[in-house]
Amino acid sequence: AANVVVAVAKSAGDADISVSGGGSLTFTVANWNTYQTVTVSGAEDADLANGTATISCTSSGATSKNLTATEADDDFTLTVGNGGNGSTTPSGAATVDGHNSPFAIAATANANYHLVNWTVTSGSAVFADATSAGTTVSATANAAVRANFAHDTAVLTMASNGMGSTTPAAGSSTVINTATATAITATPSAGNSFVNWSVTGNGCIASGSTPRP
């Protein structure tokens, strides 16, 4: 009996799917009942869809047979955002290749703010270091993460020299936001007058010689 040659090729469907091995199969009287291997491959693409293609098996004098090959796309959407008062890289939604996980992310705080942490807002993801401005995030499916920023803080300690009082009170220490001006007042005692404010450390007085009305 003559050998039978079967051609295996993609006849329709997704351009990313191809027959990469076993495109021509020869069956003889010795191997007619032995399976032969056909390899179908799916290439990387820019979309998120699972593509399909028709694979046709044809041979002279025989009825063609078709089968459908479906690729499992490993791309997904990683969304990186922030709660305000800073920026991220990348920013917004991006299509990423699951094979490239983990992905580099970075947070930059605005002046007078700092990064508190990274959190996952949807999906599943794991940070290498959730408190580092520059870190990586691992994910295998659609996920959204957020950089959370907060005001820088400082301790304001009040003191007075002479007869009078202050608000906040002399001797007190208050945690303040460095991005927001903090009101302070000085009230001289009867028979005394306000001279000025002075600063020890890092600070700026809006008006150095205005007492409380």
Coordinates of N, CA, C and O in Angstrom, one line a residue, residues 25-193:
L25 N 2.6 14.9 7.8 CA 2.6 13.6 8.5 C 2.5 12.5 7.5 O 1.6 12.5 6.7
T26 N 3.5 11.6 7.6 CA 3.5 10.4 6.6 C 3.1 9.2 7.4 O 3.8 8.8 8.4
F27 N 2.1 8.5 6.9 CA 1.7 7.2 7.5 C 2.0 6.1 6.5 O 1.7 6.2 5.3
T28 N 2.5 5.0 7.0 CA 2.9 3.9 6.2 C 2.2 2.6 6.8 O 1.5 2.7 7.8
V29 N 2.5 1.5 6.1 CA 1.9 0.3 6.6 C 2.5 -0.1 8.0 O 1.9 -0.9 8.8
A30 N 3.6 0.5 8.3 CA 4.3 0.2 9.6 C 3.8 1.1 10.8 O 3.8 0.6 11.9
N31 N 3.3 2.3 10.4 CA 2.9 3.2 11.5 C 1.5 3.8 11.4 O 1.2 4.8 12.0
W32 N 0.7 3.2 10.6 CA -0.6 3.7 10.3 C -1.5 3.9 11.5 O -2.4 4.7 11.6
N33 N -1.2 3.1 12.6 CA -2.0 3.1 13.8 C -1.3 3.8 14.9 O -1.7 3.6 16.1
T34 N -0.2 4.5 14.6 CA 0.6 5.2 15.6 C 0.3 6.7 15.6 O 0.4 7.3 14.5
Y35 N 0.0 7.3 16.7 CA -0.2 8.8 16.7 C 1.0 9.5 16.4 O 2.2 9.1 16.8
Q36 N 0.9 10.6 15.7 CA 2.0 11.5 15.4 C 1.7 12.9 15.9 O 0.5 13.3 16.0
T37 N 2.7 13.6 16.3 CA 2.6 14.8 17.0 C 2.5 16.0 16.1 O 3.3 16.2 15.2
V38 N 1.5 16.9 16.4 CA 1.4 18.2 15.8 C 1.5 19.3 16.9 O 0.8 19.2 17.9
T39 N 2.3 20.2 16.6 CA 2.5 21.3 17.6 C 1.8 22.6 17.1 O 2.1 23.1 16.0
V40 N 0.9 23.1 17.9 CA 0.3 24.4 17.6 C 0.8 25.5 18.6 O 0.7 25.2 19.8
S41 N 1.2 26.6 18.1 CA 1.8 27.6 18.9 C 1.0 28.9 18.9 O 0.3 29.2 17.9
G42 N 1.0 29.6 20.0 CA 0.4 30.9 20.1 C 1.4 32.0 20.4 O 2.1 31.9 21.4
A43 N 1.5 33.0 19.6 CA 2.5 34.0 19.7 C 2.0 35.2 20.6 O 0.8 35.3 20.8
E44 N 2.9 36.0 21.2 CA 2.5 37.1 22.0 C 1.7 38.1 21.1 O 2.1 38.3 19.9
D45 N 0.7 38.7 21.7 CA 0.0 39.8 21.0 C -0.3 40.9 22.0 O 0.0 40.8 23.2
A46 N -1.0 41.9 21.4 CA -1.2 43.1 22.3 C -2.6 43.2 22.9 O -2.9 44.0 23.7
D47 N -3.4 42.2 22.6 CA -4.8 42.2 23.1 C -4.9 41.3 24.3 O -4.0 40.6 24.7
L48 N -6.1 41.3 24.9 CA -6.4 40.5 26.1 C -7.3 39.3 25.8 O -7.7 38.6 26.7
A49 N -7.6 39.1 24.5 CA -8.6 38.0 24.2 C -7.9 36.7 24.0 O -6.7 36.6 23.5
N50 N -8.7 35.6 24.2 CA -8.2 34.3 23.9 C -8.6 34.0 22.4 O -9.7 33.8 22.1
G51 N -7.6 34.0 21.6 CA -7.8 33.8 20.2 C -8.1 32.4 19.8 O -7.8 31.4 20.5
T52 N -8.8 32.2 18.7 CA -9.1 30.8 18.1 C -8.6 30.7 16.7 O -8.6 31.7 16.0
A53 N -8.4 29.5 16.3 CA -8.0 29.3 14.8 C -8.5 27.9 14.4 O -8.6 27.0 15.3
T54 N -8.8 27.7 13.1 CA -9.2 26.5 12.6 C -7.9 25.8 12.0 O -7.2 26.3 11.2
I55 N -7.7 24.5 12.5 CA -6.6 23.7 12.0 C -7.2 22.6 11.1 O -8.0 21.9 11.6
S56 N -6.7 22.6 9.9 CA -7.2 21.7 8.9 C -6.2 20.5 8.6 O -5.0 20.8 8.5
C57 N -6.8 19.3 8.6 CA -6.0 18.1 8.2 C -6.5 17.6 6.8 O -7.6 17.3 6.7
T58 N -5.6 17.7 5.8 CA -6.0 17.3 4.5 C -5.1 16.2 3.9 O -3.9 16.2 4.2
S59 N -5.6 15.4 3.1 CA -4.9 14.3 2.4 C -5.5 14.0 1.1 O -6.8 14.0 1.0
S60 N -4.8 13.7 0.1 CA -5.3 13.4 -1.2 C -6.2 12.2 -1.2 O -5.9 11.1 -0.6
G61 N -7.5 12.4 -1.6 CA -8.4 11.3 -1.7 C -9.1 11.0 -0.4 O -10.0 10.1 -0.3
A62 N -8.9 11.9 0.6 CA -9.5 11.7 1.9 C -10.4 12.9 2.3 O -10.1 14.0 1.8
T63 N -11.3 12.8 3.1 CA -12.1 13.9 3.6 C -11.4 14.7 4.6 O -10.8 14.2 5.6
S64 N -11.3 16.0 4.4 CA -10.6 16.9 5.3 C -11.3 16.9 6.7 O -12.5 16.8 6.8
K65 N -10.5 17.1 7.7 CA -11.0 17.2 9.1 C -10.5 18.5 9.7 O -9.3 18.9 9.5
N66 N -11.3 19.2 10.4 CA -11.0 20.5 11.0 C -11.1 20.4 12.5 O -12.0 19.7 13.1
L67 N -10.3 21.1 13.2 CA -10.4 21.2 14.7 C -10.1 22.7 15.0 O -9.5 23.4 14.3
T68 N -10.6 23.1 16.2 CA -10.5 24.5 16.7 C -9.4 24.5 17.8 O -9.5 23.8 18.8
A69 N -8.4 25.4 17.6 CA -7.4 25.6 18.6 C -7.7 26.9 19.3 O -8.0 27.9 18.6
T70 N -7.7 26.9 20.6 CA -7.9 28.1 21.4 C -6.7 28.5 22.2 O -6.2 27.6 23.0
E71 N -6.2 29.7 22.1 CA -5.0 30.1 22.9 C -5.5 30.7 24.2 O -6.5 31.4 24.3
A72 N -4.8 30.5 25.3 CA -5.0 31.2 26.6 C -4.1 32.4 26.7 O -2.9 32.3 26.9
D73 N -4.7 33.6 26.5 CA -3.9 34.8 26.5 C -3.4 35.1 27.9 O -4.1 35.0 28.9
D74 N -2.1 35.3 28.0 CA -1.5 35.6 29.3 C -1.3 37.1 29.6 O -0.7 37.5 30.6
D75 N -1.9 37.9 28.7 CA -1.8 39.4 29.0 C -3.0 39.8 29.9 O -4.0 39.1 29.9
F76 N -2.8 40.8 30.7 CA -3.9 41.3 31.6 C -3.7 42.8 31.8 O -2.7 43.4 31.4
T77 N -4.6 43.4 32.5 CA -4.5 44.8 32.8 C -4.1 45.1 34.2 O -4.6 44.6 35.2
L78 N -3.0 45.8 34.3 CA -2.5 46.3 35.6 C -2.7 47.8 35.7 O -2.3 48.6 34.9
T79 N -3.5 48.2 36.7 CA -3.9 49.6 36.9 C -3.1 50.1 38.1 O -3.3 49.6 39.2
V80 N -2.4 51.2 37.9 CA -1.6 51.8 39.0 C -2.2 53.2 39.2 O -2.1 54.1 38.3
G81 N -2.7 53.5 40.4 CA -3.2 54.8 40.7 C -2.7 55.4 42.0 O -1.8 54.8 42.7
N82 N -3.2 56.5 42.5 CA -2.9 57.1 43.7 C -4.0 57.8 44.3 O -5.0 58.2 43.6
G83 N -4.0 58.1 45.6 CA -5.1 58.8 46.3 C -4.9 60.3 46.3 O -5.6 61.0 47.1
G84 N -4.1 60.8 45.5 CA -3.8 62.3 45.4 C -2.5 62.6 46.2 O -2.0 61.8 46.9
N85 N -2.0 63.8 45.9 CA -0.8 64.3 46.5 C 0.5 63.6 46.1 O 1.4 63.6 46.9
G86 N 0.5 63.1 44.9 CA 1.6 62.4 44.4 C 1.4 61.8 43.0 O 0.3 62.0 42.5
S87 N 2.3 61.1 42.5 CA 2.2 60.5 41.2 C 2.8 59.1 41.2 O 3.6 58.8 42.1
T88 N 2.5 58.3 40.1 CA 3.1 57.0 40.0 C 3.6 56.7 38.6 O 3.2 57.4 37.7
T89 N 4.5 55.8 38.6 CA 5.0 55.3 37.3 C 5.0 53.8 37.3 O 5.6 53.2 38.2
P90 N 4.2 53.1 36.4 CA 3.3 53.7 35.4 C 2.1 54.3 36.1 O 1.9 54.2 37.3
S91 N 1.3 55.0 35.3 CA 0.1 55.6 35.8 C -1.1 55.2 35.0 O -1.0 55.3 33.8
G92 N -2.2 54.8 35.7 CA -3.4 54.4 34.9 C -3.3 52.9 34.5 O -2.5 52.1 35.1
A93 N -4.1 52.5 33.6 CA -4.2 51.1 33.2 C -3.2 50.8 32.1 O -3.1 51.6 31.1
A94 N -2.6 49.7 32.2 CA -1.6 49.2 31.1 C -1.8 47.7 30.9 O -2.1 47.0 31.8
T95 N -1.6 47.3 29.7 CA -1.6 45.9 29.3 C -0.3 45.3 29.6 O 0.7 45.9 29.0
V96 N -0.2 44.3 30.4 CA 1.1 43.7 30.7 C 1.1 42.2 30.4 O 0.1 41.6 30.3
D97 N 2.3 41.7 30.2 CA 2.5 40.3 29.9 C 2.8 39.5 31.2 O 3.7 39.9 31.9
G98 N 1.9 38.5 31.5 CA 2.1 37.8 32.7 C 3.5 37.2 32.9 O 3.9 37.0 34.0
H99 N 4.1 36.9 31.8 CA 5.5 36.3 31.9 C 6.5 37.2 32.4 O 7.6 36.8 32.9
N100 N 6.2 38.5 32.4 CA 7.2 39.5 32.9 C 7.0 39.9 34.3 O 7.7 40.8 34.8
S101 N 6.0 39.3 35.0 CA 5.8 39.6 36.4 C 7.0 39.1 37.2 O 7.6 38.0 36.9
P102 N 7.5 39.9 38.2 CA 6.9 41.1 38.8 C 7.2 42.3 38.0 O 8.2 42.3 37.2
F103 N 6.4 43.4 38.2 CA 6.5 44.6 37.4 C 7.0 45.7 38.3 O 6.6 45.8 39.5
A104 N 7.8 46.6 37.8 CA 8.4 47.7 38.5 C 7.3 48.8 38.6 O 6.7 49.2 37.6
I105 N 7.2 49.4 39.8 CA 6.3 50.5 40.1 C 7.0 51.5 40.9 O 7.9 51.1 41.7
A106 N 6.7 52.8 40.8 CA 7.3 53.8 41.6 C 6.3 54.9 42.0 O 5.4 55.2 41.2
A107 N 6.5 55.5 43.1 CA 5.6 56.5 43.6 C 6.5 57.8 44.0 O 7.6 57.6 44.5
T108 N 6.0 58.9 43.5 CA 6.7 60.2 43.8 C 5.7 61.1 44.6 O 4.7 61.5 44.0
A109 N 6.0 61.5 45.8 CA 5.2 62.3 46.6 C 5.3 63.8 46.2 O 6.4 64.2 45.8
N110 N 4.3 64.6 46.3 CA 4.3 66.0 46.2 C 5.1 66.6 47.3 O 5.3 65.9 48.4
A111 N 5.5 67.9 47.2 CA 6.2 68.6 48.3 C 5.3 68.5 49.6 O 4.1 68.7 49.5
N112 N 6.0 68.3 50.7 CA 5.4 68.2 52.0 C 4.5 67.0 52.2 O 3.7 66.9 53.1
Y113 N 4.7 66.0 51.3 CA 4.0 64.7 51.5 C 5.0 63.6 51.4 O 6.1 63.7 50.9
H114 N 4.5 62.4 51.8 CA 5.4 61.2 51.7 C 4.5 60.0 51.5 O 3.3 60.0 51.7
L115 N 5.1 58.9 50.9 CA 4.4 57.7 50.7 C 4.2 57.0 52.0 O 5.1 56.8 52.8
V116 N 2.9 56.6 52.2 CA 2.6 55.8 53.4 C 2.8 54.3 53.0 O 3.5 53.6 53.7
N117 N 2.1 53.9 52.0 CA 2.2 52.5 51.5 C 1.5 52.3 50.2 O 0.9 53.2 49.7
W118 N 1.7 51.1 49.6 CA 1.0 50.6 48.5 C -0.1 49.7 49.0 O 0.1 48.8 49.9
T119 N -1.3 49.7 48.3 CA -2.4 48.8 48.7 C -3.0 48.3 47.4 O -2.9 48.9 46.3
V120 N -3.6 47.1 47.5 CA -4.3 46.5 46.4 C -5.8 46.9 46.4 O -6.5 46.7 47.5
T121 N -6.3 47.5 45.4 CA -7.7 48.0 45.4 C -8.6 47.0 44.7 O -9.9 47.1 44.9
S122 N -8.1 46.2 43.8 CA -9.0 45.1 43.2 C -8.0 44.0 42.7 O -6.9 44.3 42.3
G123 N -8.6 42.8 42.6 CA -7.8 41.7 42.1 C -6.9 41.2 43.2 O -7.1 41.5 44.4
S124 N -5.8 40.5 42.7 CA -4.9 39.9 43.6 C -3.5 40.3 43.2 O -3.1 40.2 42.0
A125 N -2.7 40.9 44.1 CA -1.3 41.3 43.8 C -0.5 41.3 45.1 O -1.0 41.4 46.2
V126 N 0.8 41.1 44.9 CA 1.8 41.0 46.1 C 2.9 42.0 45.8 O 3.5 41.9 44.7
F127 N 3.2 42.9 46.8 CA 4.3 43.8 46.7 C 5.6 43.2 47.3 O 5.5 42.5 48.3
A128 N 6.7 43.5 46.6 CA 8.0 43.1 47.2 C 8.2 43.9 48.5 O 8.7 43.3 49.5
D129 N 7.8 45.2 48.5 CA 7.9 46.0 49.7 C 6.8 47.1 49.7 O 6.9 48.0 48.9
A130 N 5.8 46.9 50.4 CA 4.6 47.8 50.3 C 4.8 49.2 50.9 O 4.0 50.0 50.7
T131 N 6.0 49.4 51.5 CA 6.2 50.7 52.1 C 7.4 51.5 51.3 O 7.8 52.5 51.7
S132 N 7.9 50.8 50.3 CA 9.0 51.5 49.5 C 8.4 52.2 48.3 O 7.5 51.7 47.6
A133 N 9.0 53.4 48.1 CA 8.5 54.2 46.9 C 8.8 53.5 45.6 O 8.0 53.6 44.7
G134 N 9.9 52.9 45.5 CA 10.3 52.1 44.3 C 10.3 50.6 44.7 O 11.0 50.2 45.5
T135 N 9.4 49.8 44.1 CA 9.3 48.4 44.4 C 8.8 47.7 43.2 O 8.7 48.2 42.1
T136 N 8.4 46.4 43.4 CA 7.8 45.6 42.3 C 6.5 45.0 42.8 O 6.3 44.8 44.0
V137 N 5.6 44.7 41.9 CA 4.3 44.0 42.2 C 4.2 42.8 41.4 O 4.4 42.8 40.2
S138 N 3.8 41.7 42.0 CA 3.5 40.5 41.3 C 2.0 40.2 41.1 O 1.3 40.4 42.0
A139 N 1.6 39.9 39.9 CA 0.2 39.6 39.6 C 0.1 38.7 38.4 O 1.0 38.6 37.6
T140 N -1.0 37.9 38.3 CA -1.1 37.0 37.2 C -2.5 37.2 36.5 O -2.8 36.5 35.5
A141 N -3.3 38.2 37.0 CA -4.5 38.5 36.3 C -4.9 40.0 36.6 O -4.1 40.6 37.4
N142 N -5.9 40.5 36.0 CA -6.3 41.9 36.2 C -6.2 42.3 37.7 O -6.8 41.6 38.6
A143 N -5.5 43.4 37.9 CA -5.4 43.9 39.3 C -5.2 45.4 39.3 O -4.7 46.0 38.3
A144 N -5.5 46.1 40.4 CA -5.3 47.5 40.5 C -4.7 47.8 41.9 O -5.0 47.2 42.9
V145 N -3.7 48.6 41.8 CA -2.9 49.0 43.1 C -2.9 50.5 43.2 O -3.1 51.2 42.2
R146 N -2.7 50.9 44.4 CA -2.7 52.4 44.7 C -1.6 52.8 45.6 O -1.3 52.1 46.6
A147 N -1.0 53.9 45.3 CA 0.0 54.6 46.2 C -0.7 55.5 47.1 O -1.5 56.4 46.6
N148 N -0.5 55.4 48.4 CA -1.2 56.3 49.4 C -0.2 57.2 50.0 O 0.8 56.8 50.5
F149 N -0.5 58.5 49.9 CA 0.4 59.6 50.4 C -0.3 60.3 51.6 O -1.5 60.3 51.8
A150 N 0.6 60.8 52.5 CA 0.1 61.6 53.6 C 1.0 62.8 53.8 O 2.1 62.9 53.4
H151 N 0.4 63.8 54.6 CA 1.2 65.0 54.9 C 2.5 64.6 55.7 O 2.5 63.7 56.5
D152 N 3.6 65.3 55.4 CA 4.7 65.2 56.3 C 4.3 65.9 57.6 O 3.5 66.8 57.6
T153 N 4.9 65.5 58.7 CA 4.5 66.1 60.0 C 5.8 66.6 60.7 O 6.9 66.1 60.4
A154 N 5.6 67.5 61.6 CA 6.7 68.0 62.5 C 6.1 68.3 63.9 O 4.9 68.3 64.0
V155 N 7.0 68.4 64.8 CA 6.5 68.7 66.2 C 6.8 70.2 66.5 O 7.9 70.7 66.3
L156 N 5.7 70.9 66.8 CA 5.8 72.3 67.1 C 5.8 72.4 68.7 O 4.9 72.0 69.3
T157 N 6.9 73.0 69.2 CA 7.1 73.2 70.6 C 7.0 74.7 70.9 O 7.8 75.4 70.4
M158 N 6.1 75.1 71.8 CA 6.0 76.5 72.1 C 6.8 76.8 73.4 O 6.9 76.0 74.3
A159 N 7.2 78.1 73.4 CA 7.9 78.6 74.6 C 7.7 80.1 74.6 O 7.4 80.7 73.6
S160 N 7.8 80.7 75.8 CA 7.7 82.1 75.9 C 8.8 82.7 76.8 O 9.3 82.0 77.7
N161 N 9.1 83.9 76.6 CA 10.2 84.6 77.3 C 9.6 85.9 77.9 O 9.3 86.8 77.1
G162 N 9.4 86.0 79.2 CA 8.7 87.2 79.7 C 7.3 86.9 80.3 O 6.9 85.7 80.4
M163 N 6.6 87.9 80.4 CA 5.3 87.9 81.0 C 4.2 87.8 79.9 O 4.1 88.7 79.1
G164 N 3.5 86.7 79.9 CA 2.4 86.6 78.9 C 2.2 85.1 78.6 O 2.7 84.2 79.3
S165 N 1.3 84.8 77.7 CA 0.9 83.5 77.4 C 0.9 83.3 75.9 O 0.9 84.3 75.1
T166 N 0.9 82.0 75.4 CA 0.8 81.7 74.0 C -0.3 80.7 73.8 O -0.7 80.0 74.7
T167 N -0.7 80.6 72.5 CA -1.6 79.6 72.1 C -1.0 79.0 70.8 O -0.8 79.8 69.8
P168 N -0.7 77.7 70.7 CA -0.7 76.7 71.8 C 0.1 77.2 73.0 O 0.9 78.0 72.9
A169 N -0.2 76.5 74.2 CA 0.4 77.0 75.4 C 1.9 76.8 75.4 O 2.5 75.8 74.9
A170 N 2.7 77.7 76.1 CA 4.1 77.5 76.3 C 4.4 76.2 77.0 O 3.7 75.8 77.9
G171 N 5.4 75.5 76.5 CA 5.7 74.2 77.1 C 5.0 73.0 76.4 O 5.4 71.8 76.7
S172 N 4.1 73.3 75.5 CA 3.4 72.2 74.9 C 4.1 71.8 73.6 O 4.8 72.6 73.0
S173 N 3.8 70.6 73.1 CA 4.3 70.1 71.9 C 3.2 69.5 71.1 O 2.4 68.7 71.6
T174 N 3.1 70.0 69.8 CA 1.9 69.6 69.0 C 2.4 69.0 67.6 O 3.3 69.7 67.0
V175 N 1.9 67.9 67.2 CA 2.2 67.4 65.9 C 1.4 68.1 64.8 O 0.2 68.2 64.9
I176 N 2.1 68.7 63.9 CA 1.4 69.5 62.8 C 1.8 69.0 61.4 O 2.8 68.3 61.2
N177 N 0.9 69.3 60.5 CA 1.2 69.1 59.1 C 2.1 70.1 58.5 O 1.8 71.3 58.6
T178 N 3.2 69.7 57.9 CA 4.1 70.7 57.3 C 3.6 71.5 56.1 O 4.0 72.5 55.8
A179 N 2.5 70.9 55.5 CA 2.0 71.5 54.3 C 0.9 72.6 54.7 O 0.4 73.3 53.8
T180 N 0.6 72.7 56.0 CA -0.5 73.6 56.4 C 0.0 74.5 57.4 O 0.7 74.1 58.4
A181 N -0.3 75.8 57.2 CA 0.2 76.8 58.2 C -0.6 76.6 59.5 O -1.8 76.3 59.5
T182 N 0.1 76.7 60.6 CA -0.5 76.6 62.0 C -0.6 77.9 62.7 O 0.4 78.7 62.8
A183 N -1.8 78.3 63.2 CA -2.0 79.5 63.8 C -1.4 79.5 65.2 O -1.6 78.6 66.0
I184 N -0.6 80.6 65.6 CA -0.1 80.7 66.9 C -0.4 82.2 67.3 O -0.4 83.1 66.5
T185 N -0.6 82.4 68.6 CA -0.9 83.7 69.1 C -0.1 83.9 70.4 O 0.3 83.0 71.1
A186 N 0.2 85.2 70.7 CA 0.9 85.6 71.9 C 0.1 86.7 72.6 O -0.4 87.6 71.9
T187 N -0.1 86.5 73.9 CA -0.9 87.5 74.6 C -0.1 88.0 75.8 O 0.2 87.3 76.7
P188 N 0.4 89.3 75.7 CA 1.2 89.8 76.8 C 0.4 90.1 78.1 O -0.8 90.4 78.0
S189 N 1.0 89.9 79.2 CA 0.3 90.2 80.5 C 0.2 91.8 80.6 O 0.8 92.5 79.9
A190 N -0.7 92.2 81.5 CA -0.9 93.6 81.7 C 0.4 94.3 82.0 O 1.2 93.8 82.8
G191 N 0.6 95.4 81.4 CA 1.8 96.2 81.6 C 3.0 95.7 80.8 O 4.1 96.2 80.9
N192 N 2.8 94.7 80.0 CA 3.9 94.1 79.1 C 3.4 94.3 77.7 O 2.3 94.5 77.4
S193 N 4.4 94.2 76.8 CA 4.1 94.2 75.3 C 4.8 93.1 74.6 O 5.8 92.6 75.0

